[in-house]
Coordinates of C-alpha atoms in Angstrom, one line a residue:
Chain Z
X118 CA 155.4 -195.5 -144.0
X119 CA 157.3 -198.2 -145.0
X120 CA 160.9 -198.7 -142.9
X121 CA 163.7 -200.3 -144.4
X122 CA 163.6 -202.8 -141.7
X123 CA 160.5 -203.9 -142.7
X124 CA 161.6 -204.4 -145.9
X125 CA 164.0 -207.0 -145.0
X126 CA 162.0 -208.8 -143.3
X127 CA 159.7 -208.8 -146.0
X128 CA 162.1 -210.2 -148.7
X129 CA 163.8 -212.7 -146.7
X130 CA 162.2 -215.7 -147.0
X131 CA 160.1 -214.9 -150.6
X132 CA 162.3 -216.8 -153.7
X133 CA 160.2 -215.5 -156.6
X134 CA 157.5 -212.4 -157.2
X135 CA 157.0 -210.1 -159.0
X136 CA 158.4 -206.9 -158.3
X137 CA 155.6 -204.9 -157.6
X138 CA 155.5 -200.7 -156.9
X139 CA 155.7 -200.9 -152.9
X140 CA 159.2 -202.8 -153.7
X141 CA 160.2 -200.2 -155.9
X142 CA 159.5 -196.9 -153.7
X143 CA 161.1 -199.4 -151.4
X144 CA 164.8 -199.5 -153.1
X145 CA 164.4 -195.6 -153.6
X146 CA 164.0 -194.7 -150.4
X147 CA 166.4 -197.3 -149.2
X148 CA 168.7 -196.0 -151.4
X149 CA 167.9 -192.7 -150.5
X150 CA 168.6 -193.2 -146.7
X151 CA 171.8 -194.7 -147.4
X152 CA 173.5 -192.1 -150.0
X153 CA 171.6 -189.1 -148.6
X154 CA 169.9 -186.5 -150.1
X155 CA 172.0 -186.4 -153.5
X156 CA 171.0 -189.9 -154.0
X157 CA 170.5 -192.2 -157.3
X158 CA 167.0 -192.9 -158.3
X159 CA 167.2 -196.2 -159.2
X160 CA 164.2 -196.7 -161.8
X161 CA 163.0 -193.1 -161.7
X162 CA 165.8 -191.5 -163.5
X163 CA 166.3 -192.9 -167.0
X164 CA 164.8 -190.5 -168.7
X165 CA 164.0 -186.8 -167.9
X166 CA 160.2 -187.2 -168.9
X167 CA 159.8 -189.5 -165.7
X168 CA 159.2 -188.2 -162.0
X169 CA 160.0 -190.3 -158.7
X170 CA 157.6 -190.7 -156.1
X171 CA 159.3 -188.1 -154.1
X172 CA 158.7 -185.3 -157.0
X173 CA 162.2 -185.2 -158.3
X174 CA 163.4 -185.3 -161.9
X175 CA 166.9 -187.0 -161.8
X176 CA 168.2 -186.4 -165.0
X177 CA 168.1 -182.5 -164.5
X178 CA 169.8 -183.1 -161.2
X179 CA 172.2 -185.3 -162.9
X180 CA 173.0 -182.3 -164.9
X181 CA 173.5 -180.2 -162.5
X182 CA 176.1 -182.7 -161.0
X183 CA 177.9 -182.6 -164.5
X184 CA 177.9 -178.3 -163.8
X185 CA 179.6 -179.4 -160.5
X186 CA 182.3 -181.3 -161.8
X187 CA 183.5 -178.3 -163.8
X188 CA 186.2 -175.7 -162.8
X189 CA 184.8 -172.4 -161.3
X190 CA 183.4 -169.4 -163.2
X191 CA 182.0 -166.7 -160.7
X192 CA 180.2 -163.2 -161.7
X193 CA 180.1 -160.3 -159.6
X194 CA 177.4 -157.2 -160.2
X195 CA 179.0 -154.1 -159.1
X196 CA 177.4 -150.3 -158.8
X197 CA 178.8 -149.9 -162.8
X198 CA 178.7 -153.2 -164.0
X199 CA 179.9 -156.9 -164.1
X200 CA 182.9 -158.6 -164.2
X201 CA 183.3 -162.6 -165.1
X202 CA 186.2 -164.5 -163.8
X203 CA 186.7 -168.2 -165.2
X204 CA 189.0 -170.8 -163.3
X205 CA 190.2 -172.7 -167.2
X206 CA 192.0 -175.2 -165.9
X207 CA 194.8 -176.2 -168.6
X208 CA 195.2 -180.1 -169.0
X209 CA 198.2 -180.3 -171.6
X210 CA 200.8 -177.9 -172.1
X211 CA 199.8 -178.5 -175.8
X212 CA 197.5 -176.5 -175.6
X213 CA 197.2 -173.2 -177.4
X214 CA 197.0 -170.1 -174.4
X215 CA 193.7 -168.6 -175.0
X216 CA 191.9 -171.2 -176.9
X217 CA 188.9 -173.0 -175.4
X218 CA 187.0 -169.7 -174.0
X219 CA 184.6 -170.3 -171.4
X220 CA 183.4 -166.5 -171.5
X221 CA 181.2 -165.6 -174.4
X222 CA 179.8 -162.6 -176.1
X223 CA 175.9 -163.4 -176.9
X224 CA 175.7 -159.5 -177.9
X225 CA 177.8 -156.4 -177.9
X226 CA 176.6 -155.3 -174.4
X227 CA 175.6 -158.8 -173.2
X228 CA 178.4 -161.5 -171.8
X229 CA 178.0 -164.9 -170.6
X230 CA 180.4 -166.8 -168.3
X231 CA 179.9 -170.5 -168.6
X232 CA 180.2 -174.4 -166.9
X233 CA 179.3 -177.8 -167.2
X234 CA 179.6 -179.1 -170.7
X235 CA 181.3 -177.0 -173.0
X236 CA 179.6 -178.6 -176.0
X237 CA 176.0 -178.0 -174.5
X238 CA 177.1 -174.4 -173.1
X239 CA 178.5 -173.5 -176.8
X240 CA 175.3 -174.9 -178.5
X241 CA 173.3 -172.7 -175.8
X242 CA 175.5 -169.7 -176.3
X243 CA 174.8 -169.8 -180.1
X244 CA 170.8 -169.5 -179.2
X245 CA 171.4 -167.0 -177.0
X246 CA 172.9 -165.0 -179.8
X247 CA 170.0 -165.7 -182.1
X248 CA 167.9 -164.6 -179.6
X249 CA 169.8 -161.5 -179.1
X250 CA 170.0 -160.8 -182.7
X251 CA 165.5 -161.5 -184.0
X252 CA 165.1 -159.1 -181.1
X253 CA 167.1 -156.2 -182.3
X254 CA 165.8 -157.2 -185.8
X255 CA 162.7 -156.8 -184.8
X256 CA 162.5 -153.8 -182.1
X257 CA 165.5 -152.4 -183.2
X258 CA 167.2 -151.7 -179.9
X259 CA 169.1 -154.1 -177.5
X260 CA 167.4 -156.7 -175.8
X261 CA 167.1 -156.0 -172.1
X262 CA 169.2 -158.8 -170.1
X263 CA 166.2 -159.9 -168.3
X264 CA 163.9 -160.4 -170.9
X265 CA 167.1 -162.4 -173.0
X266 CA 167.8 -164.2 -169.5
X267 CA 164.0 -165.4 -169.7
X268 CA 164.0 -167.1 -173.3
X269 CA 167.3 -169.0 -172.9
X270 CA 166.1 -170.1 -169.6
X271 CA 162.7 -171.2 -171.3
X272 CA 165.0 -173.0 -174.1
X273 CA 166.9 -174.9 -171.4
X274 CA 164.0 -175.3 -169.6
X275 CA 162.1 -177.0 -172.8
X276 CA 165.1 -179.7 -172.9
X277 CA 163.9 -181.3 -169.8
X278 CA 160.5 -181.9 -170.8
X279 CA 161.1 -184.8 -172.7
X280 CA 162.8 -188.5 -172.9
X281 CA 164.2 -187.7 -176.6
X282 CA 167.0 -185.4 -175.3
X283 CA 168.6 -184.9 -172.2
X284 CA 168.6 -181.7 -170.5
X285 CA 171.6 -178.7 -170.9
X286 CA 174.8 -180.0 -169.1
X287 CA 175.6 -176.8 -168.2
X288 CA 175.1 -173.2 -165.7
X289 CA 175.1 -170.0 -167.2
X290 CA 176.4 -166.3 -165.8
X291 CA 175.0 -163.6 -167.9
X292 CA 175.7 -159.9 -167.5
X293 CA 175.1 -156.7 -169.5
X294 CA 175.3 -152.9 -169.0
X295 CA 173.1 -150.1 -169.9
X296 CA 172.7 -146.4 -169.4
X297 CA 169.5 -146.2 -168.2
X298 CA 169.0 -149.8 -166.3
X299 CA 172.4 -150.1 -164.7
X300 CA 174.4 -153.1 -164.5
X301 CA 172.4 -156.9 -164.6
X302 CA 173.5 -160.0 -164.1
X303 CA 171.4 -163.5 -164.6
X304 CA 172.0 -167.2 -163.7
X305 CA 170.2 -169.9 -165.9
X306 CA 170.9 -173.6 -164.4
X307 CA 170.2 -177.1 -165.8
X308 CA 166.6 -177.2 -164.8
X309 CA 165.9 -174.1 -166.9
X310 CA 165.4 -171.4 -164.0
X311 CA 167.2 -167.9 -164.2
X312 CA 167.5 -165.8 -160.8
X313 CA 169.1 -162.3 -160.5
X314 CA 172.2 -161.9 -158.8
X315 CA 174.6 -159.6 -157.3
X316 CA 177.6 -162.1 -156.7
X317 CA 177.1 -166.2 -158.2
X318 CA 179.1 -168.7 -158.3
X319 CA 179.3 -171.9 -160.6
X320 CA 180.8 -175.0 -161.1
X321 CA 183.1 -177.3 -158.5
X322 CA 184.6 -174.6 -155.8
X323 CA 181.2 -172.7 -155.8
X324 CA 180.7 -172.9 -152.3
X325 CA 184.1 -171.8 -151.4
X326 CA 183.9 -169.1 -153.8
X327 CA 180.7 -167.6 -152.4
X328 CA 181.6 -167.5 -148.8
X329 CA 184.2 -165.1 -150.2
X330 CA 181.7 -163.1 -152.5
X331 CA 179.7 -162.7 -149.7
X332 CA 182.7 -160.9 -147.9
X333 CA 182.0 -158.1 -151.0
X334 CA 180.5 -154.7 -150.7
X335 CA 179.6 -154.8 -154.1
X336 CA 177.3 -152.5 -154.1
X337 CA 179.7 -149.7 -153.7
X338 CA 181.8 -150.9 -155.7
X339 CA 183.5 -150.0 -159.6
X340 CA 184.3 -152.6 -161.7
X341 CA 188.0 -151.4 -161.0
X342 CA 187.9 -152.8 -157.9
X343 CA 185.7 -155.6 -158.5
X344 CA 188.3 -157.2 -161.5
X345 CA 190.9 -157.4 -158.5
X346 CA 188.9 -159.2 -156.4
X347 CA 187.1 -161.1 -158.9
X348 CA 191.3 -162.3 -159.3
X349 CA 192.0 -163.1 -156.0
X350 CA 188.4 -165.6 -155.4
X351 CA 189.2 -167.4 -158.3
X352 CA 193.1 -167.9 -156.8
X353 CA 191.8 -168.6 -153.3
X354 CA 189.5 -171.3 -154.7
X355 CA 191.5 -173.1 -157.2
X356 CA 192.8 -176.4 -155.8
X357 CA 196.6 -176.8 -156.3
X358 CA 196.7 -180.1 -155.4
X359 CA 194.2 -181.7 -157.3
X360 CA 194.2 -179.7 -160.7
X361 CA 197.8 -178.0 -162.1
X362 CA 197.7 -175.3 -163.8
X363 CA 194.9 -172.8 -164.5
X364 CA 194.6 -170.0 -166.9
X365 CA 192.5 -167.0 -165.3
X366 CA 189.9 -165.6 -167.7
X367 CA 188.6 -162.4 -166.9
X368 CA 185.9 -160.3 -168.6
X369 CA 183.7 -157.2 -167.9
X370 CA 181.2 -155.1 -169.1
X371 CA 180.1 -151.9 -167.9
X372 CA 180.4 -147.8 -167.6
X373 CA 184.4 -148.2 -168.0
X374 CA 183.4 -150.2 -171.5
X375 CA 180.7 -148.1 -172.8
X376 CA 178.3 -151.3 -172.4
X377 CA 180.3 -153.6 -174.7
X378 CA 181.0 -156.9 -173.0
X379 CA 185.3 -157.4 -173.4
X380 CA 188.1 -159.2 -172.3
X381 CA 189.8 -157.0 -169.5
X382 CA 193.2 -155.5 -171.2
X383 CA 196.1 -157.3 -170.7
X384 CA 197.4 -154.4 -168.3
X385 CA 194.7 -154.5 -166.0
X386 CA 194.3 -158.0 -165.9
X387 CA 198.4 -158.2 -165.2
X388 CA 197.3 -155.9 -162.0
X389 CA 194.7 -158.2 -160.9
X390 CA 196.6 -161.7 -160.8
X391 CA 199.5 -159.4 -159.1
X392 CA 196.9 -158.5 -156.3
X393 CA 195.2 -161.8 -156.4
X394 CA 198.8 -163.6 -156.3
X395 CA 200.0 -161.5 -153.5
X396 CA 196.7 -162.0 -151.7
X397 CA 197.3 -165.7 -151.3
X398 CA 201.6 -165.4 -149.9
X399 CA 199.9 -162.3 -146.9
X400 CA 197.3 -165.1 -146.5
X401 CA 199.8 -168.0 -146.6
X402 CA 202.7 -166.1 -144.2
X403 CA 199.5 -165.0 -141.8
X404 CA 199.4 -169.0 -141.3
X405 CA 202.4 -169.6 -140.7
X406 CA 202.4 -167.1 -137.6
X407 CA 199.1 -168.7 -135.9
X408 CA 201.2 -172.1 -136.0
Chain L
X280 CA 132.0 -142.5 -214.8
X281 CA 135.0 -144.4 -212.5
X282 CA 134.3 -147.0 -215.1
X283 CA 138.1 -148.6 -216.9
X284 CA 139.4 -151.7 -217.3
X285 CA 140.4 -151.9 -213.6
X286 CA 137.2 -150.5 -212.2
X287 CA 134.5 -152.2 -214.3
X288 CA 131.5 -149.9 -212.6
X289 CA 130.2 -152.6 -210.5
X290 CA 133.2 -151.9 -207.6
X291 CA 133.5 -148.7 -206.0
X292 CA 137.2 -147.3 -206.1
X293 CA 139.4 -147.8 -202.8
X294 CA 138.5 -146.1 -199.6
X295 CA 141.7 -143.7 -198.9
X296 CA 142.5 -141.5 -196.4
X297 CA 143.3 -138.9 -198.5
X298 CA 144.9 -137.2 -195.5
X299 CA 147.4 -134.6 -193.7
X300 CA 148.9 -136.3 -190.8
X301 CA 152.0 -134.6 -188.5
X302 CA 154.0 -135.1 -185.5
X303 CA 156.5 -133.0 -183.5
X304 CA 158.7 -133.6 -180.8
X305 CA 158.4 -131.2 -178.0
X306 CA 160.9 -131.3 -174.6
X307 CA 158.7 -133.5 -172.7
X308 CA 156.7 -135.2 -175.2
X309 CA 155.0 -135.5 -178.6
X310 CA 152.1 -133.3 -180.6
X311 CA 150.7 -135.5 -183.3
X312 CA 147.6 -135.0 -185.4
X313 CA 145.9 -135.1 -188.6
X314 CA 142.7 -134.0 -190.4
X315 CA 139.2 -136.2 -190.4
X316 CA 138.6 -136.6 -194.3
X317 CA 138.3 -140.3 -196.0
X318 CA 137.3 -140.2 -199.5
X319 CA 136.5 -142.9 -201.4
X320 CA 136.8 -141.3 -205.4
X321 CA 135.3 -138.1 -205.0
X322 CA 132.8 -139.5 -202.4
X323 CA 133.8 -138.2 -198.9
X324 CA 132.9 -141.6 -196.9
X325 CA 133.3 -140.5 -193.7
X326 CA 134.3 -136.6 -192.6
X327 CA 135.4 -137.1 -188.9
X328 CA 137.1 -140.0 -188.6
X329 CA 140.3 -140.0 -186.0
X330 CA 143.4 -140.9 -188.1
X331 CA 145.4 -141.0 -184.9
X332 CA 145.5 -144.8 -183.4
X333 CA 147.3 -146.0 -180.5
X334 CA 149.7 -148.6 -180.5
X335 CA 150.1 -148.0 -176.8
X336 CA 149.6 -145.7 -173.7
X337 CA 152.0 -143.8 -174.7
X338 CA 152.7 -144.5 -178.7
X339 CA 150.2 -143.2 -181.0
X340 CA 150.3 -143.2 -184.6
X341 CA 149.2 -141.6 -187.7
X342 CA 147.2 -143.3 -190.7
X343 CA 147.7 -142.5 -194.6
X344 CA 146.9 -144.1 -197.7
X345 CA 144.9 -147.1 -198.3
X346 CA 142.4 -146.8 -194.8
X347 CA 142.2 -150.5 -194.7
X348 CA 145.9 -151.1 -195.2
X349 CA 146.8 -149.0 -192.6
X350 CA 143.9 -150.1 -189.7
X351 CA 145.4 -153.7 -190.8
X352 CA 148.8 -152.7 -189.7
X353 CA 148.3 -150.3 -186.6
X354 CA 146.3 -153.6 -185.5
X355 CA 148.4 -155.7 -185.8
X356 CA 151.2 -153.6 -184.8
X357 CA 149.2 -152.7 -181.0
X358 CA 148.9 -156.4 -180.8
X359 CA 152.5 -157.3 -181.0
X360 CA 153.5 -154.1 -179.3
X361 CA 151.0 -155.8 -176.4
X362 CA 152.9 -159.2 -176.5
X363 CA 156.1 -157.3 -176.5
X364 CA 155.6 -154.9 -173.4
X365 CA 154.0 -157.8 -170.9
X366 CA 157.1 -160.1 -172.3
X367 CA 159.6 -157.6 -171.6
X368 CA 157.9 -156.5 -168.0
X369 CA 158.3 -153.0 -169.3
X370 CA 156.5 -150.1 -171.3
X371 CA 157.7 -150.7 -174.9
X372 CA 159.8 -148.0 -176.4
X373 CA 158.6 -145.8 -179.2
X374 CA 162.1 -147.3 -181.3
X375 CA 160.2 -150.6 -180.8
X376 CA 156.6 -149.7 -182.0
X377 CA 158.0 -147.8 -184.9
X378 CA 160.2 -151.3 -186.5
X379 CA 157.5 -153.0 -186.0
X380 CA 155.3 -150.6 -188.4
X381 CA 158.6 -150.8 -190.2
X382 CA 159.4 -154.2 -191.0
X383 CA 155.7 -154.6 -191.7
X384 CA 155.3 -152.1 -194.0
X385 CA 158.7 -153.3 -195.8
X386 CA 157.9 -156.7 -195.9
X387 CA 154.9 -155.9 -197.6
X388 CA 155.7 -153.4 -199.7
X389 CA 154.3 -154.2 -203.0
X390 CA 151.0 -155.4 -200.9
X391 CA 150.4 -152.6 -198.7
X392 CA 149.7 -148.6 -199.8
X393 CA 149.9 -147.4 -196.7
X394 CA 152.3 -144.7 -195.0
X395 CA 152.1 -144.5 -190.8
X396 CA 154.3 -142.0 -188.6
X397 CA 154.8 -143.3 -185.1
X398 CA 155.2 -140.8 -182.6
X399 CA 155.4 -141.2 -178.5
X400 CA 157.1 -140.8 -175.1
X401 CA 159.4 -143.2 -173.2
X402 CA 161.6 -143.3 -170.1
X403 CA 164.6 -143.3 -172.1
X404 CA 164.4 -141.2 -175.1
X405 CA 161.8 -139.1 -173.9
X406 CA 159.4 -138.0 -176.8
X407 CA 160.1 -139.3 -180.1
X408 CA 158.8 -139.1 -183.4
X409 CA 159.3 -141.9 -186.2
X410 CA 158.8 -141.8 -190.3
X411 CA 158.3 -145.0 -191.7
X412 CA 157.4 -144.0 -195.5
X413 CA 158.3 -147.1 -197.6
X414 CA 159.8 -149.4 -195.4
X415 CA 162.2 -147.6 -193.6
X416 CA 162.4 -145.9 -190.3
X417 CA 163.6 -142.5 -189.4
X418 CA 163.7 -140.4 -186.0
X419 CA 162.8 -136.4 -187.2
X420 CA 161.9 -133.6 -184.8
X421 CA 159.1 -133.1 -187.1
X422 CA 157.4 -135.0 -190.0
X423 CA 154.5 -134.4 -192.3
X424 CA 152.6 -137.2 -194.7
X425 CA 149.5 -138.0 -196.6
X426 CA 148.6 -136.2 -200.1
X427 CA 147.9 -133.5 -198.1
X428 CA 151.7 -133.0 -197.2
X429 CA 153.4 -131.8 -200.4
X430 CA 151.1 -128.3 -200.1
X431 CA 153.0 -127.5 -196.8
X432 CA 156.4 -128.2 -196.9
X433 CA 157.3 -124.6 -197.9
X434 CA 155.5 -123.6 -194.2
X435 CA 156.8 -126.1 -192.1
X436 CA 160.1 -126.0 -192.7
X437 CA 159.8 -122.2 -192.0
X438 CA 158.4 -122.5 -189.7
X439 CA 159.5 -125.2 -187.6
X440 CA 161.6 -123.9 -184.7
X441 CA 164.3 -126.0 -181.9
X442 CA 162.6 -125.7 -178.4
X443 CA 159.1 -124.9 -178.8
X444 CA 156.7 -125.3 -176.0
X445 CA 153.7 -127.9 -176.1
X446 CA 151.8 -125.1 -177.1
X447 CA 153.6 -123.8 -179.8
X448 CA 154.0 -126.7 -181.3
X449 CA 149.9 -127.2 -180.8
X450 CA 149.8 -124.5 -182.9
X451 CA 152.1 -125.4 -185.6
X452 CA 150.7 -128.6 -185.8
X453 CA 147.2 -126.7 -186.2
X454 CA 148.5 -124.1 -188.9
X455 CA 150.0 -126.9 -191.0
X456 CA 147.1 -128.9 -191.1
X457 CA 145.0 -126.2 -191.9
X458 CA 146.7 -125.0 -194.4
X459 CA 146.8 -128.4 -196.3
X460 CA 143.2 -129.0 -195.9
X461 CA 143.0 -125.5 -197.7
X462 CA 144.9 -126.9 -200.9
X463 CA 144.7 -130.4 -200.2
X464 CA 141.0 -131.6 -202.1
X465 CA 141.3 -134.9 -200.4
X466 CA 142.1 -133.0 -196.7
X467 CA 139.4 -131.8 -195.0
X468 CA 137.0 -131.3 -192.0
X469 CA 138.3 -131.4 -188.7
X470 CA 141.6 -130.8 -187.0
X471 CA 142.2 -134.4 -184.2
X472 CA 145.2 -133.3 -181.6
X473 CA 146.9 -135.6 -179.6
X474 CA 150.0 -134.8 -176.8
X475 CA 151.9 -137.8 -175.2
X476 CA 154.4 -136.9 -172.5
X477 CA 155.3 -138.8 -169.2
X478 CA 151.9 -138.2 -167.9
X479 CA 149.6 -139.5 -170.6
X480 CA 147.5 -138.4 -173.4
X481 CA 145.5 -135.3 -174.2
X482 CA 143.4 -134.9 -176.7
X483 CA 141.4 -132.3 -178.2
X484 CA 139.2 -131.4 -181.7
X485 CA 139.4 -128.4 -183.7
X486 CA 135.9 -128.2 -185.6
X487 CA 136.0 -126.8 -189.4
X488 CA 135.0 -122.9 -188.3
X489 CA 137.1 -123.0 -184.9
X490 CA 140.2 -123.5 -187.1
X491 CA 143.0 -120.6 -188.2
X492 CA 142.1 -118.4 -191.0
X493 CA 144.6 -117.8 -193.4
X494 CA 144.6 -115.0 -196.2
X495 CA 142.6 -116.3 -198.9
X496 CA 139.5 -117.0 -197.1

């Protein structure tokens, strides 16, 4: 259509126009050429009620960049449920341990691992639970993860509709546990879409961490042995040279809870960064002998 | 005649299904039924009508009291039990149907006169039945209601056993109503059956000389 070169011959020798629509698919795409494909939208992405030529909505890719700036949280479904593991990283010993959760409970049975922006994820979480609680109120049983995974996706999906707010800065892991359906797990993004999953991964190390989820038999596997290596991904992927310290937080829910979504005990989660810290010194001396 | 203050002769008293109604839960599934009889006063206005509605495929329930209150509310129950099961991708449990007639008929207590047991099968609890007199909501392996109730709790709660078949509790079902349409003046005509279990719905009608004969007649 039109080529970039073309465009340069074009402007050269005009002083003053107006800027018509040609010029402006011109700059996109221009643009686009020169950042790649996670490119600016010059024009076309001020608010999230506008499109670009190319069908994209920028803002709610904007967002998702924001998710992508954030430490790691991964989820893993497992043959008897789901464990969470958050990557907090800790930016001032000031800070109290424990504070600043990342890992929510929207309902006794249902968790929800979180990153992005904790603001928008808390404001989200406290839908969620609202959600949760109108359903029990009115059917009076628990709402089934997939049918709760729907409406908060719908919600976040409602915020990107319009130029009056921006969309949800923030990617959601939710998993529950249930006699009779099993283990679930859901992931709702910025855009307001919610897959299933066996094994996700969020936030800046997501790619990392899913090469090594993918490693995972997790089919045949308990929660037990999931915790451990739910541990030792968040370890592998955490950066030690660009962020310090971390704090590890680890949840589960499943047959070994009776279906309420908890904090793994101290004990067990003791075990896991063991594993997960001896992991990284077999992986570490096995490098030193290729050298 | 009906004429007082609150019925000044030109308005006919309310229609009511005077009624026996009964479930039982069964290994398997659910027997409900009830009798046919709606009077309105002492005028019968319709002698075989089906007090047995379905608020699903496999959740029926039973009407008593005011006949318009409680067509209103299985309506509008079957229609948000509808929303409910297409939303959720699933067949709706018989716990959901039944706090739906619930908060409904709590909400509106002072309104409504109307009392509605909710009995079914689902995957997970198998066949349940549901009381949901006044506003609140109770799982029983049996439960009786309608005027016609009061005459046979001596018999059911003799005769109520754990474990019965799907027939025996056909039968039960059967010998209770009949025996309340016996005392019961505003009980009356036929018996309407209904079973629910995994595979669907059966239903069958036990006309006024096909039904048990007790001692007095």
């Amino acid at each position: 259509m039109l080529l970039i070169g073309a465009v340069g011959i074009r402007f050269g020798p005009i002083r003053r126009r107006v800027i018509g629509e040609e010029d402006r698919v011109c700059a996109a795409v221009a643009a686009k050429v020169r950042f790649g494909m996670s490119s600016i939208g010059t024009g076309y992405d001020l608010s999230a009620s506008t499109f670009s030529p190319d069908g994209r909505v920028f803002q709610v890719e904007y967002a998702m960049k924001a998710v992508e700036n954030s430490s790691t949280a991964i989820g893993i479904r497992c043959k008897d449920g789901v464990v969470f593991g958050v990557e907090k990283l800790v930016l001032s010993k000031l800070y109290e341990q424990g504070s600043n959760k990342r890992i929510f409970n929207i309902d006794r049975h249902v968790g929800m691992a979180v990153a992005g922006l904790l603001a928008d994820a808390r404001s989200l979480t406290d839908i969620a639970r609202e959600e949760a609680s109108n359903f029990r109120s009115n059917y009076g049983y628990d709402i089934p993860l997939r049918h709760l995974a729907d409406r908060v996706a719908m919600y976040v999906h409602a915020y990107t509709l319009y130029s009056a707010v921006r969309p949800f800065g923030s990617s959601f892991i939710m998993g529950s546990y249930d006699q009779d359906d099993g283990a679930q797990m859901y992931m709702i993004d910025p855009s307001g879409v919610s897959h299933g999953y066996w094994g996700c991964a969020i936030g800046k190390a997501k790619e990392a961490a899913k090469t090594e989820i993918e490693k995972l038999q997790m089919k045949d596997m308990t929660c037990r042995e999931v915790v451990k290596e739910v541990a030792k991904i968040i370890y592998i992927v955490h950066d030690e040279v660009k962020d310090k310290s971390f704090e590890l937080e680890l949840s589960w829910v499943g047959e070994i809870t009776k279906g309420r979504h908890e904090l793994v005990p101290k004990v067990i989660k003791e075990e896991a960064e063991k594993y997960a810290k001896e992991s990284l010194e077999e992986d570490d001396e096995s490098d030193e002998d290729n050298m | 005649m009906l004429q007082n203050s609150r019925n000044p002769g030109c308005t006919s008293p309310e229609v009511k299904t005077g009624t026996t109604i009964m479930a039982v839960e069964f290994d398997g599934g659910v027997v409900i039924g009830s009798d046919s009889r709606v009077s309105a006063g002492e005028a019968i206005c319709n002698r075989v009508m089906n007090k047995l509605s379905p608020l699903h495929d496999r959740i029926y329930c039973a009407l008593s009291g005011s006949a318009a209150d409680a067509q209103a509310i299985a309506d509008s129950v079957n229609y948000q039990l509808e929303l409910h099961s297409i939303e959720t991708g699933d067949a709706p449990l018989v716990r959901a149907a039944a706090s739906i007639v619930k908060n409904i008929s709590y909400k509106y207590k002072e309104e409504l006169s109307a009392h509605l047991i909710v009995a079914g099968w689902d995957r997970k609890k198998k066949g349940q039945v549901y009381a949901t007199l006044g506003g609140m909501i109770i799982r029983q392996p049996f439960s009786v209601g309608g005027s016609g109730s009061i005459y046979v709790y001596g018999y059911v709660d003799a005769a109520y056993k754990e474990g019965m078949s799907k027939d025996e509790c056909l039968a039960f079902v059967t010998n209770a109503i009949t025996l309340a349409i016996g005392r019961d003046g505003s009980s009356g005509g036929v018996v309407y059956l209904t079973t629910i279990t995994e595979k669907g719905t059966e239903h069958s009608i036990i006309p006024g000389n096909k039904l048990p004969v007790f001692h007095d007649e």
